[in-house]
XYZ file of N, CA and C in Angstrom:
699
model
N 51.207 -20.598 -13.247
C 51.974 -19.940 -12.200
C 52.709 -21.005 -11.407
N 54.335 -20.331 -11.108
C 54.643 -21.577 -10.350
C 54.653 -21.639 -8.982
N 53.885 -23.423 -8.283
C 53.579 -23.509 -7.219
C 53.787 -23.211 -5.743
N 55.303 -22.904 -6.093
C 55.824 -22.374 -5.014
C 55.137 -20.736 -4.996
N 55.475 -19.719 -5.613
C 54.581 -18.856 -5.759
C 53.408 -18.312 -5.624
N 52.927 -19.387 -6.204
C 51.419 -19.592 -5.792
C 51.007 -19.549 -4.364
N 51.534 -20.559 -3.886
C 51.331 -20.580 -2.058
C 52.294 -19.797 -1.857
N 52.948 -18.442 -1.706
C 53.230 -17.557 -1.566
C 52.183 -16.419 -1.612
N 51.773 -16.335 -2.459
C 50.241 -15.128 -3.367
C 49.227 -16.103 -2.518
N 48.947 -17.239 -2.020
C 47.600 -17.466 -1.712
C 48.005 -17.303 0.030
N 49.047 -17.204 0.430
C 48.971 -16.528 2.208
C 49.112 -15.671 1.937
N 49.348 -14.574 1.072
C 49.584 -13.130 1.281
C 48.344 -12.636 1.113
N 47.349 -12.935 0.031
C 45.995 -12.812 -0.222
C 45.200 -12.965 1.144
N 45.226 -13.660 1.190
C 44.431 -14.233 2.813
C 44.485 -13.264 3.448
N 45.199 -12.696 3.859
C 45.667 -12.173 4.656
C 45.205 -10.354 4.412
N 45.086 -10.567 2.732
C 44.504 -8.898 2.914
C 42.891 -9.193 2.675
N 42.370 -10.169 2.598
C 40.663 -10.715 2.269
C 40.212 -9.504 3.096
N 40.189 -9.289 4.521
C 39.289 -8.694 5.197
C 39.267 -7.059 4.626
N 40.910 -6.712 4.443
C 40.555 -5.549 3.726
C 40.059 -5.563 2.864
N 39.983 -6.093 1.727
C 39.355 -5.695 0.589
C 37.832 -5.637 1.146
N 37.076 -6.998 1.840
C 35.701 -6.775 1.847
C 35.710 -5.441 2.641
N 36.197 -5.486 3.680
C 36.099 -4.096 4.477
C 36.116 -3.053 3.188
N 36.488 -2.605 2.511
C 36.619 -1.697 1.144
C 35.570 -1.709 0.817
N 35.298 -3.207 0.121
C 33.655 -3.172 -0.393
C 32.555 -3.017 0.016
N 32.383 -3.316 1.587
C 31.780 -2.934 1.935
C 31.458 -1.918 2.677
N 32.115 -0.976 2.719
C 32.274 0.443 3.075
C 31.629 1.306 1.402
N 31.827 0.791 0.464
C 31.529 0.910 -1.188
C 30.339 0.574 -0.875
N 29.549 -0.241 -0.660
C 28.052 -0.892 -0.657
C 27.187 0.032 0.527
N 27.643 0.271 1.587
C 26.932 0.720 2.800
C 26.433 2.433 2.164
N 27.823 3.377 1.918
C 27.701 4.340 1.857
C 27.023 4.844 0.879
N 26.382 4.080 -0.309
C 24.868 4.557 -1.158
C 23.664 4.493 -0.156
N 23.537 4.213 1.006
C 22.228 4.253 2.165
C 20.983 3.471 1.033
N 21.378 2.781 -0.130
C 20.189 2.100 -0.757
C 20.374 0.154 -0.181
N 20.746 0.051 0.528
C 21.086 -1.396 0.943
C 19.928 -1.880 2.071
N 19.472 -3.056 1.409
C 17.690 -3.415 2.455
C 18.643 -4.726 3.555
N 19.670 -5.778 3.495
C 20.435 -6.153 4.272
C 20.749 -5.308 5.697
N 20.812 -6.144 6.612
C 21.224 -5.540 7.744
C 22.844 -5.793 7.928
N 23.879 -4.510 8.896
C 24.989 -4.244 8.024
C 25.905 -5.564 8.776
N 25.456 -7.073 9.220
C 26.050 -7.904 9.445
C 26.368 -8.757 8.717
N 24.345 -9.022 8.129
C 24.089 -9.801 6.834
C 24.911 -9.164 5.646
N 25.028 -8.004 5.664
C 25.559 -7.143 4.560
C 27.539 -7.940 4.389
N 28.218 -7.249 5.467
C 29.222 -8.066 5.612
C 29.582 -9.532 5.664
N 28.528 -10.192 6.039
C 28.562 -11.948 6.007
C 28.890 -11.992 4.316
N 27.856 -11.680 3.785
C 28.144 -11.863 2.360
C 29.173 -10.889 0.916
N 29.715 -9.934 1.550
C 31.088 -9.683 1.379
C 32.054 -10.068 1.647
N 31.611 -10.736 2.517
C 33.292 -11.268 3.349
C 33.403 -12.759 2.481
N 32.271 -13.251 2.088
C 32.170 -14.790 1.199
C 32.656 -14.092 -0.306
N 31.957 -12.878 -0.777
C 32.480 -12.518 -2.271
C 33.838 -12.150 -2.529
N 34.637 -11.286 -1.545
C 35.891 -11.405 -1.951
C 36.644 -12.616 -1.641
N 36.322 -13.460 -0.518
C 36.864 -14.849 -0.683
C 36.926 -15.597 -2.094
N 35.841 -14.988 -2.757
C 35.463 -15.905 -4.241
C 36.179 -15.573 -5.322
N 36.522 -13.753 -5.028
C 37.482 -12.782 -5.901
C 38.658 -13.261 -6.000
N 39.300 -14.005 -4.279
C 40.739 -14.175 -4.665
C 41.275 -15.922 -5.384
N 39.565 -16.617 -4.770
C 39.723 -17.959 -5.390
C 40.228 -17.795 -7.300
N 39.155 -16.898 -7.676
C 39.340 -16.632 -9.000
C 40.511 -15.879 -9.480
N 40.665 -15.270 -8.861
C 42.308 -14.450 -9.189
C 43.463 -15.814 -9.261
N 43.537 -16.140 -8.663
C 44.781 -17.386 -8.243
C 44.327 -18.766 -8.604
N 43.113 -19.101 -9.276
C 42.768 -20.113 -9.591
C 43.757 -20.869 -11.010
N 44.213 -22.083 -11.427
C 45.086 -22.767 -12.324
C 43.987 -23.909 -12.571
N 43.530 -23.808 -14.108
C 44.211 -22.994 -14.930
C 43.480 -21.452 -15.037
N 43.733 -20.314 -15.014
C 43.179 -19.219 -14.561
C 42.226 -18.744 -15.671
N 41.109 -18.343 -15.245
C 39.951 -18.267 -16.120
C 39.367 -17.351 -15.302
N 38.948 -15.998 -15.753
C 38.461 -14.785 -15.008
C 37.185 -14.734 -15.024
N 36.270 -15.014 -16.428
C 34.801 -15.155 -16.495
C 34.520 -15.684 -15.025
N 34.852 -16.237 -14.231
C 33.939 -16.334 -12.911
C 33.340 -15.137 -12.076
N 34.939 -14.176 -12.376
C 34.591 -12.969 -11.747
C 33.384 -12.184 -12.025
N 32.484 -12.329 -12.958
C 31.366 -11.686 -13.421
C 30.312 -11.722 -12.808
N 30.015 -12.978 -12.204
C 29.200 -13.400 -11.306
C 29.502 -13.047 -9.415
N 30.561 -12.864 -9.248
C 31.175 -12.008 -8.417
C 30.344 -10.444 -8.384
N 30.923 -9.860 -9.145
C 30.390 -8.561 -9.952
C 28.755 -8.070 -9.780
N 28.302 -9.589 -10.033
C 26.550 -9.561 -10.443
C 26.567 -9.397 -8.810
N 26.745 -10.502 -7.985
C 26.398 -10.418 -6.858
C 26.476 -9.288 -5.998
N 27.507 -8.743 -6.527
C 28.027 -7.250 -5.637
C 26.728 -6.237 -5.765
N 26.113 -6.287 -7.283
C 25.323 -5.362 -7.843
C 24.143 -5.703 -7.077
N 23.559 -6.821 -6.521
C 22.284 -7.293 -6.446
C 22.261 -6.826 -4.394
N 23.542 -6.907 -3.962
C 23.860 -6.259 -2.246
C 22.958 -4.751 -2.336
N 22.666 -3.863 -3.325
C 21.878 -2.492 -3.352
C 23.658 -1.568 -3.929
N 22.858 -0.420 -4.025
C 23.922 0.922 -4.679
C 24.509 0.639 -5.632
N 24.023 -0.574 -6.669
C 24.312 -0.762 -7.925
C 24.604 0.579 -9.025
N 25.094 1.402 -8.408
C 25.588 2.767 -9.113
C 26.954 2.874 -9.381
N 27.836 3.791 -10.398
C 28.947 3.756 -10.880
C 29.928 4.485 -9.916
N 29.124 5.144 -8.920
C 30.228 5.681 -7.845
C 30.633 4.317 -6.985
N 29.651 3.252 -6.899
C 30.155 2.138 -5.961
C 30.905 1.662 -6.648
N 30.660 1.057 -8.056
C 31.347 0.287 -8.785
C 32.846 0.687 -8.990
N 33.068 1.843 -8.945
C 34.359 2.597 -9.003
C 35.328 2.426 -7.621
N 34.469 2.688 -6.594
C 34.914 1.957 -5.406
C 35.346 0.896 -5.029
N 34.470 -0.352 -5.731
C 35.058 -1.309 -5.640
C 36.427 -1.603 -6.753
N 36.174 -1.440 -8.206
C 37.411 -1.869 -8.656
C 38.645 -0.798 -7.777
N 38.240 0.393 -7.490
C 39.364 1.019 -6.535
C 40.223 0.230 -5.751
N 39.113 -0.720 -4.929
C 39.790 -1.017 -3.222
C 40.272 -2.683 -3.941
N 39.878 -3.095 -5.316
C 40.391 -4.752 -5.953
C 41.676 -4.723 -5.899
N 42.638 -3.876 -6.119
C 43.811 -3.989 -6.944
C 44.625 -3.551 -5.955
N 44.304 -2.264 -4.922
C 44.701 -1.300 -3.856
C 44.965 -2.070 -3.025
N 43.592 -3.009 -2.403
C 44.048 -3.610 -1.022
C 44.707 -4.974 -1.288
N 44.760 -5.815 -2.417
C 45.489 -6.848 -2.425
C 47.018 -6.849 -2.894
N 46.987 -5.650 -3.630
C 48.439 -5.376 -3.705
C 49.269 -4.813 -3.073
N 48.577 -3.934 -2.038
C 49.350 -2.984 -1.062
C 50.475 -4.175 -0.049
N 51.556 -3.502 -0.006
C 52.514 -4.091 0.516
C 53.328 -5.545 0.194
N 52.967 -5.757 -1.075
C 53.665 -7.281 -1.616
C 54.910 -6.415 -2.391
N 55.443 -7.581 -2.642
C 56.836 -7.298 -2.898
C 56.737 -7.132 -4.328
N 57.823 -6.596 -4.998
C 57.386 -5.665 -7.003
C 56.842 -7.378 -7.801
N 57.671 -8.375 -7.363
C 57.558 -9.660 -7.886
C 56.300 -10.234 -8.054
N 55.671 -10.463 -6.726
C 54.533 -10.586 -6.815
C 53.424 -9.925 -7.303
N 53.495 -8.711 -7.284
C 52.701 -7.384 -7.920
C 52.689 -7.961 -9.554
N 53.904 -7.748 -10.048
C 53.776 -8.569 -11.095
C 53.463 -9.218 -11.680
N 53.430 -10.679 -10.754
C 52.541 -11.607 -10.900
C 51.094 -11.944 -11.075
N 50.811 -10.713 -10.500
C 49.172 -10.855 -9.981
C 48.374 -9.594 -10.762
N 49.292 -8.474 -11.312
C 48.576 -7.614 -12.338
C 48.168 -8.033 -13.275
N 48.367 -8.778 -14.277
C 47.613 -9.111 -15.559
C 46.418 -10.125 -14.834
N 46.428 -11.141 -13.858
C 45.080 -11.904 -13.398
C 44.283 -10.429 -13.014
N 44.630 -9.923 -12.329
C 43.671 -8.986 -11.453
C 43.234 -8.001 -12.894
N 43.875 -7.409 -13.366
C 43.560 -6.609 -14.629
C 42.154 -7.520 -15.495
N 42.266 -8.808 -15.745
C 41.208 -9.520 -16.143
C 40.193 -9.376 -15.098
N 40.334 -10.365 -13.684
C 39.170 -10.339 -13.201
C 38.676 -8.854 -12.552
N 38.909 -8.124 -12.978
C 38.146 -6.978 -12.504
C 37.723 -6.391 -14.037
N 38.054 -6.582 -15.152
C 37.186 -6.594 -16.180
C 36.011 -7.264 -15.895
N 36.283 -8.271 -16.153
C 34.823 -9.338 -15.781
C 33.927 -8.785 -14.490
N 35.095 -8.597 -13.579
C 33.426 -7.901 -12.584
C 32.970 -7.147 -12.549
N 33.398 -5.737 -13.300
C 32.877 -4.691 -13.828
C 31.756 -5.205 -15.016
N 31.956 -5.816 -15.430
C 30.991 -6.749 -16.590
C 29.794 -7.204 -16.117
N 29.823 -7.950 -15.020
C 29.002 -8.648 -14.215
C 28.186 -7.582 -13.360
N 29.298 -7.070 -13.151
C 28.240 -6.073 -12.018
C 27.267 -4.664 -13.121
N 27.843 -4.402 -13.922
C 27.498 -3.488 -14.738
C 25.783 -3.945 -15.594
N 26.201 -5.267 -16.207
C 24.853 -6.264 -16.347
C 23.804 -6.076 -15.477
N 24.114 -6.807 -14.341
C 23.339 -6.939 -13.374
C 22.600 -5.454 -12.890
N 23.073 -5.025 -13.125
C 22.604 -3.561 -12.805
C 21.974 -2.668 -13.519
N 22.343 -2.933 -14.851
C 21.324 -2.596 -15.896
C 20.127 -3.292 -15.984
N 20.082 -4.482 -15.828
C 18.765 -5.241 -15.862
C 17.871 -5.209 -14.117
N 18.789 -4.669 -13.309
C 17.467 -4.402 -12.328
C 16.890 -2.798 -12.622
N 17.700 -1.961 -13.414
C 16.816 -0.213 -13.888
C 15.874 -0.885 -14.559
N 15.923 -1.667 -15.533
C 15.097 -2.217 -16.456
C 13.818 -2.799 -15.745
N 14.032 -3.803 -14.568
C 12.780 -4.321 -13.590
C 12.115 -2.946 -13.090
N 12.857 -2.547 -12.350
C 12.583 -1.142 -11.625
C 11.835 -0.333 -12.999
N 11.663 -0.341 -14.002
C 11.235 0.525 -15.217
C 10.060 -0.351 -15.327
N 10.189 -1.519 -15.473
C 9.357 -2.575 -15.771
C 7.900 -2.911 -14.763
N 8.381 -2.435 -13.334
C 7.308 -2.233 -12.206
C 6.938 -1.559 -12.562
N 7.500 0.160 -12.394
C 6.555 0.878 -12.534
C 6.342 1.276 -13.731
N 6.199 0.611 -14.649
C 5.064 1.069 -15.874
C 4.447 -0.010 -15.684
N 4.219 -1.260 -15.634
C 2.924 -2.301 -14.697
C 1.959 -1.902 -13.722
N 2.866 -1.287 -12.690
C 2.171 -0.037 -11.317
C 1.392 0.660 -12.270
N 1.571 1.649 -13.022
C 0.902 3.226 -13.681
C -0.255 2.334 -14.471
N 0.098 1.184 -15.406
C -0.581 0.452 -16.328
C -2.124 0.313 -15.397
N -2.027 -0.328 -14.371
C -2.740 -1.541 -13.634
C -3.574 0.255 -12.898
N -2.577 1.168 -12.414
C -3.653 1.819 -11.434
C -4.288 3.073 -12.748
N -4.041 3.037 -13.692
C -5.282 3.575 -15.055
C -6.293 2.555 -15.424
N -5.858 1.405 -15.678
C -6.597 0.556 -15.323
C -7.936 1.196 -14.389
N -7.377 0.726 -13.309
C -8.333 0.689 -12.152
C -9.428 1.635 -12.337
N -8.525 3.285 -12.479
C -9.164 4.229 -12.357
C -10.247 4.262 -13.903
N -9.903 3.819 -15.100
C -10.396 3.267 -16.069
C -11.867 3.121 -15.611
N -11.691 1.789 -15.119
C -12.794 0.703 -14.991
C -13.529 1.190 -13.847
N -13.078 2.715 -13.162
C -14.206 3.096 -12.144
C -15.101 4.320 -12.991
N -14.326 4.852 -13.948
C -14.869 5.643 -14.471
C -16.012 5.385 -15.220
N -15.878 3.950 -15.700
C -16.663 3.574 -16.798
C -17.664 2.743 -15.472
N -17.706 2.767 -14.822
C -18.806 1.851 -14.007
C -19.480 3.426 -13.446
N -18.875 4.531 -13.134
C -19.634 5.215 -12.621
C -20.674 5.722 -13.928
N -19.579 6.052 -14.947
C -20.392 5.976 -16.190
C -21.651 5.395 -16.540
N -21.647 3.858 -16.270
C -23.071 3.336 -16.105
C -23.908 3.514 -15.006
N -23.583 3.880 -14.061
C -24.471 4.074 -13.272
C -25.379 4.766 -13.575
N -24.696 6.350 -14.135
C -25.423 7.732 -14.074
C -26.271 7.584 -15.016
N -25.995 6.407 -16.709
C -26.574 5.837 -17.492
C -28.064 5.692 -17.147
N -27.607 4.662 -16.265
C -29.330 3.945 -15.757
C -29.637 4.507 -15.067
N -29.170 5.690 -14.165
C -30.136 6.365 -13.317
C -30.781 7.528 -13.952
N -30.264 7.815 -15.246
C -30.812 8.681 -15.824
C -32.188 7.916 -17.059
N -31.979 6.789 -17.663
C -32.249 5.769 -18.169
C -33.950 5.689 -17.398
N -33.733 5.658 -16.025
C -34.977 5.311 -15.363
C -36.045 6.573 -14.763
N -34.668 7.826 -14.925
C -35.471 8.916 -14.589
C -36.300 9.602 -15.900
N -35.663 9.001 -17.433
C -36.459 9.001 -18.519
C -37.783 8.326 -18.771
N -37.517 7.514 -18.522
C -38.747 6.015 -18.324
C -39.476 6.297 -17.422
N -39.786 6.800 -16.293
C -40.353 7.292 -15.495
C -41.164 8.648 -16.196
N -40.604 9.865 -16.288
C -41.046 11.011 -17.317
C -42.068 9.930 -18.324
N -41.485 9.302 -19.347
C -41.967 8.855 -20.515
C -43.536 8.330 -19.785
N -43.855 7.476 -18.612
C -44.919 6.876 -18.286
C -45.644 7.562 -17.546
N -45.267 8.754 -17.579
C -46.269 9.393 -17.309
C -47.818 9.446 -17.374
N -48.757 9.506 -16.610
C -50.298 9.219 -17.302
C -50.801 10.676 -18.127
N -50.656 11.647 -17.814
C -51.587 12.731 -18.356
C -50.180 13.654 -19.246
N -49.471 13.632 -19.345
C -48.462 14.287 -20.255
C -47.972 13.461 -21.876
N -48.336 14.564 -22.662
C -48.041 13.483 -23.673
C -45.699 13.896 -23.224
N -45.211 12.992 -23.750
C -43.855 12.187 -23.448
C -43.503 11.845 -24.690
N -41.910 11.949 -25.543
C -41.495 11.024 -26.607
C -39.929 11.010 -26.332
N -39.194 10.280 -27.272
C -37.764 10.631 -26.985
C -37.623 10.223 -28.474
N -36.650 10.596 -28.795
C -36.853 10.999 -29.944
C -34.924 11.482 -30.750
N -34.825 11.016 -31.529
C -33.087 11.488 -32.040
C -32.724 12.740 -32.604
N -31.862 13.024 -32.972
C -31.702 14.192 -33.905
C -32.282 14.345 -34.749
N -33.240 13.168 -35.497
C -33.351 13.694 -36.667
C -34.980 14.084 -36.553
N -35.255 14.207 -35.299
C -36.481 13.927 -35.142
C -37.326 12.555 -35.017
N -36.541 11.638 -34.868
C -37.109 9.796 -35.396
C -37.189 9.722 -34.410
N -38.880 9.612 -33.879
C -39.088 9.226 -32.226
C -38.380 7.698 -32.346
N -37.928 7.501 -30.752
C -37.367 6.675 -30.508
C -38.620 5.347 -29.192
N -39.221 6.614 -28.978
C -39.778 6.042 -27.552
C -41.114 6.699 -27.428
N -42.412 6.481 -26.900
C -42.993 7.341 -26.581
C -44.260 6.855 -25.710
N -44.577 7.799 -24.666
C -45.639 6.821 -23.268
C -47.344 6.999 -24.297
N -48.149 6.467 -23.557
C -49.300 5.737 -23.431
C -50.446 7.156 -24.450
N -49.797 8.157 -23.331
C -50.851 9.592 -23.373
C -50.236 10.248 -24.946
N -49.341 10.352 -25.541
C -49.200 10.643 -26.651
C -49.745 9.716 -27.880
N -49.286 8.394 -27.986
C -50.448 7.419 -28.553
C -51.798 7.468 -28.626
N -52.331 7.821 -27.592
C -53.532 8.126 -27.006
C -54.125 9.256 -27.915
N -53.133 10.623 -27.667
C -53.663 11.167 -28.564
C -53.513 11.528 -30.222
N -52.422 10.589 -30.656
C -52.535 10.122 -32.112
C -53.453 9.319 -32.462
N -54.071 8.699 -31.756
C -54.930 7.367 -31.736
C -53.934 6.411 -32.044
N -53.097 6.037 -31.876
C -52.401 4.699 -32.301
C -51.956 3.773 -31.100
N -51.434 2.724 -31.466
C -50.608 1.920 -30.071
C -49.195 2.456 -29.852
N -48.661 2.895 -28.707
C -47.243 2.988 -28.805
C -46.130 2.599 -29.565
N -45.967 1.283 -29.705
C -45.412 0.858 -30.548
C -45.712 1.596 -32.196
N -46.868 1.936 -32.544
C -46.961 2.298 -34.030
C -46.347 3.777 -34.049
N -46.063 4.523 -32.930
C -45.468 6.012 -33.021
C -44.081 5.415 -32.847
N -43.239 4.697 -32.745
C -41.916 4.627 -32.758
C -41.578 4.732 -34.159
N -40.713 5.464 -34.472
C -40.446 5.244 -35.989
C -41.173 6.548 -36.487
N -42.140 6.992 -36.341
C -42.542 8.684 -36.531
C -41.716 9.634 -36.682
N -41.736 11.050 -37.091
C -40.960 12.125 -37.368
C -41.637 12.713 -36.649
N -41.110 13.446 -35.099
C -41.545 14.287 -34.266
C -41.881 15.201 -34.662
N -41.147 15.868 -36.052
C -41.951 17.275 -36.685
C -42.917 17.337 -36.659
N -43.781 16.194 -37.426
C -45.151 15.714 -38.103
C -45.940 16.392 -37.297
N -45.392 16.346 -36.097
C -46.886 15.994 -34.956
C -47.088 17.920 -34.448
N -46.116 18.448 -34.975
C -46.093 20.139 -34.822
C -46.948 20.385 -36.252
N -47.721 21.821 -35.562
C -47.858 22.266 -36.593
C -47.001 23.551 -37.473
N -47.511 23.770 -38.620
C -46.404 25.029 -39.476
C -45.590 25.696 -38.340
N -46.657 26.401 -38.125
C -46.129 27.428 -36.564
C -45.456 27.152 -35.954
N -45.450 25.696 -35.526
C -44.780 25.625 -34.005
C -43.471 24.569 -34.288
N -43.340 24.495 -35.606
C -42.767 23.102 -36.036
C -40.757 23.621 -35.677
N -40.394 24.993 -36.513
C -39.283 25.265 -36.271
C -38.929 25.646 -35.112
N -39.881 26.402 -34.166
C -39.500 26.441 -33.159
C -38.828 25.677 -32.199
N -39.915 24.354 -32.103
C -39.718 23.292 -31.322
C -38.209 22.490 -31.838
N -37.979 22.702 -33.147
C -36.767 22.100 -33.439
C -35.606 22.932 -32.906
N -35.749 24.220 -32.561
C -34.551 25.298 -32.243
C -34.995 24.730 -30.758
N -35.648 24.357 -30.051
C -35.821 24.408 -28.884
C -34.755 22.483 -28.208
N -35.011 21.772 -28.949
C -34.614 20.499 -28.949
C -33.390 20.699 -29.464
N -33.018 21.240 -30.503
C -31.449 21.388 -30.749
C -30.611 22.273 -29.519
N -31.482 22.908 -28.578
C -30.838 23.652 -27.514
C -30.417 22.624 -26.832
N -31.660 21.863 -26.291
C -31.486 21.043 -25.104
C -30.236 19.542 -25.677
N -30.295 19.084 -26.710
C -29.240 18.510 -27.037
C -27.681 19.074 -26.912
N -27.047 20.361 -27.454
C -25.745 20.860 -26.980
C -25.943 21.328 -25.608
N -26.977 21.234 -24.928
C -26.699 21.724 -23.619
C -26.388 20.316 -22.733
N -27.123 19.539 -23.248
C -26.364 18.306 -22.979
C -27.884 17.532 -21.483
């Protein structure tokens, strides 16, 4: 671009800077998703379109800067396509409004680039914070099943051993004969007073067939009676 020109387009620019950020940031405020307070908010609009017009008018002109422009805009909050539309709206609107056809000219094919690129930049940037934002909360949901997980299974043991000891207790009984015993009938366990009256040591009734110890009579019963108390739980 020639220099004379140039410093022509770089006081006329200047000069519309405040509008444009004013644009953008009227674009940024009005999604109500912005955690900046609306000074801080403007401090750093008022530095990004400064950066917009460096890159617009920059020699030798190279627009990829504008992307990072773009990103930054996205990362201010309301990273949504109604802002983004807003802003390339107020890019082209407020720096061209009132220049002469010549200059317009001049400055449409730069501006046509760098507002590609910051639509680029900002569009990026904005996809990869849905992605964080997706990325928390399935970490959040992960971590609090988790939690609830690992309470379930601790209450789980609890009721284990408190039931565990309210068996063991039953089982040591002194005057009741006591066994525990599996499905298949294969005692598993059995106290002092049932040994006692097998004649054996405890230990030698583990490993027994609880049938055995019924007689004819009483043998199916007791198995319909133990298969109750097992599905009943």
């Amino acid at each position: 671009m020639n220099p004379s020109k140039l410093w022509l387009l770089t006081g006329a620019l200047r000069e519309r800077r405040d509008a444009l950020a004013a644009g953008w940031f009227r674009a940024i405020m009005d999604t109500g998703g912005v955690a900046l307070e609306p000074a801080d908010l403007r401090a750093r609009v008022d530095i990004l379109s400064g950066q917009a017009i460096i890159h617009l008018l920059a020699e030798p002109f190279d627009p990829r800067p504008a992307g990072e422009t773009g990103a930054s805009l996205a990362e201010l909050g309301g990273a949504g396509p109604e802002t983004l539309g807003r802003i390339l709206e107020g890019f082209p609107h407020e720096l061209l409004r009132g220049l002469p056809p010549k200059q317009v000219a001049l400055l449409e094919p730069h501006l046509s680039a760098c507002a590609g690129w910051l639509a680029a930049g900002f569009c990026e940037r904005a996809s990869q914070a849905i992605l964080d934002e997706q990325d928390a909360a399935h970490n959040a949901l992960t971590d609090q099943l988790q939690r609830a997980q690992e309470a379930q299974r601790e209450e789980l043991e609890r009721a284990l051993r408190e039931s565990d000891r309210t068996v063991r207790a039953l089982l040591r009984a002194p005057t009741e004969f006591a066994a525990i015993f599996d499905q298949e009938g294969t005692i598993l366990d059995a106290n002092e007073a049932l040994a006692l009256r097998l004649r054996k040591d405890p230990e030698e009734v583990i490993g027994l067939c609880a049938w055995d110890l019924f007689s004819d009579d009483t043998r199916e019963g007791a198995k319909r009676h133990a298969e109750m108390a097992i599905h009943s739980g």
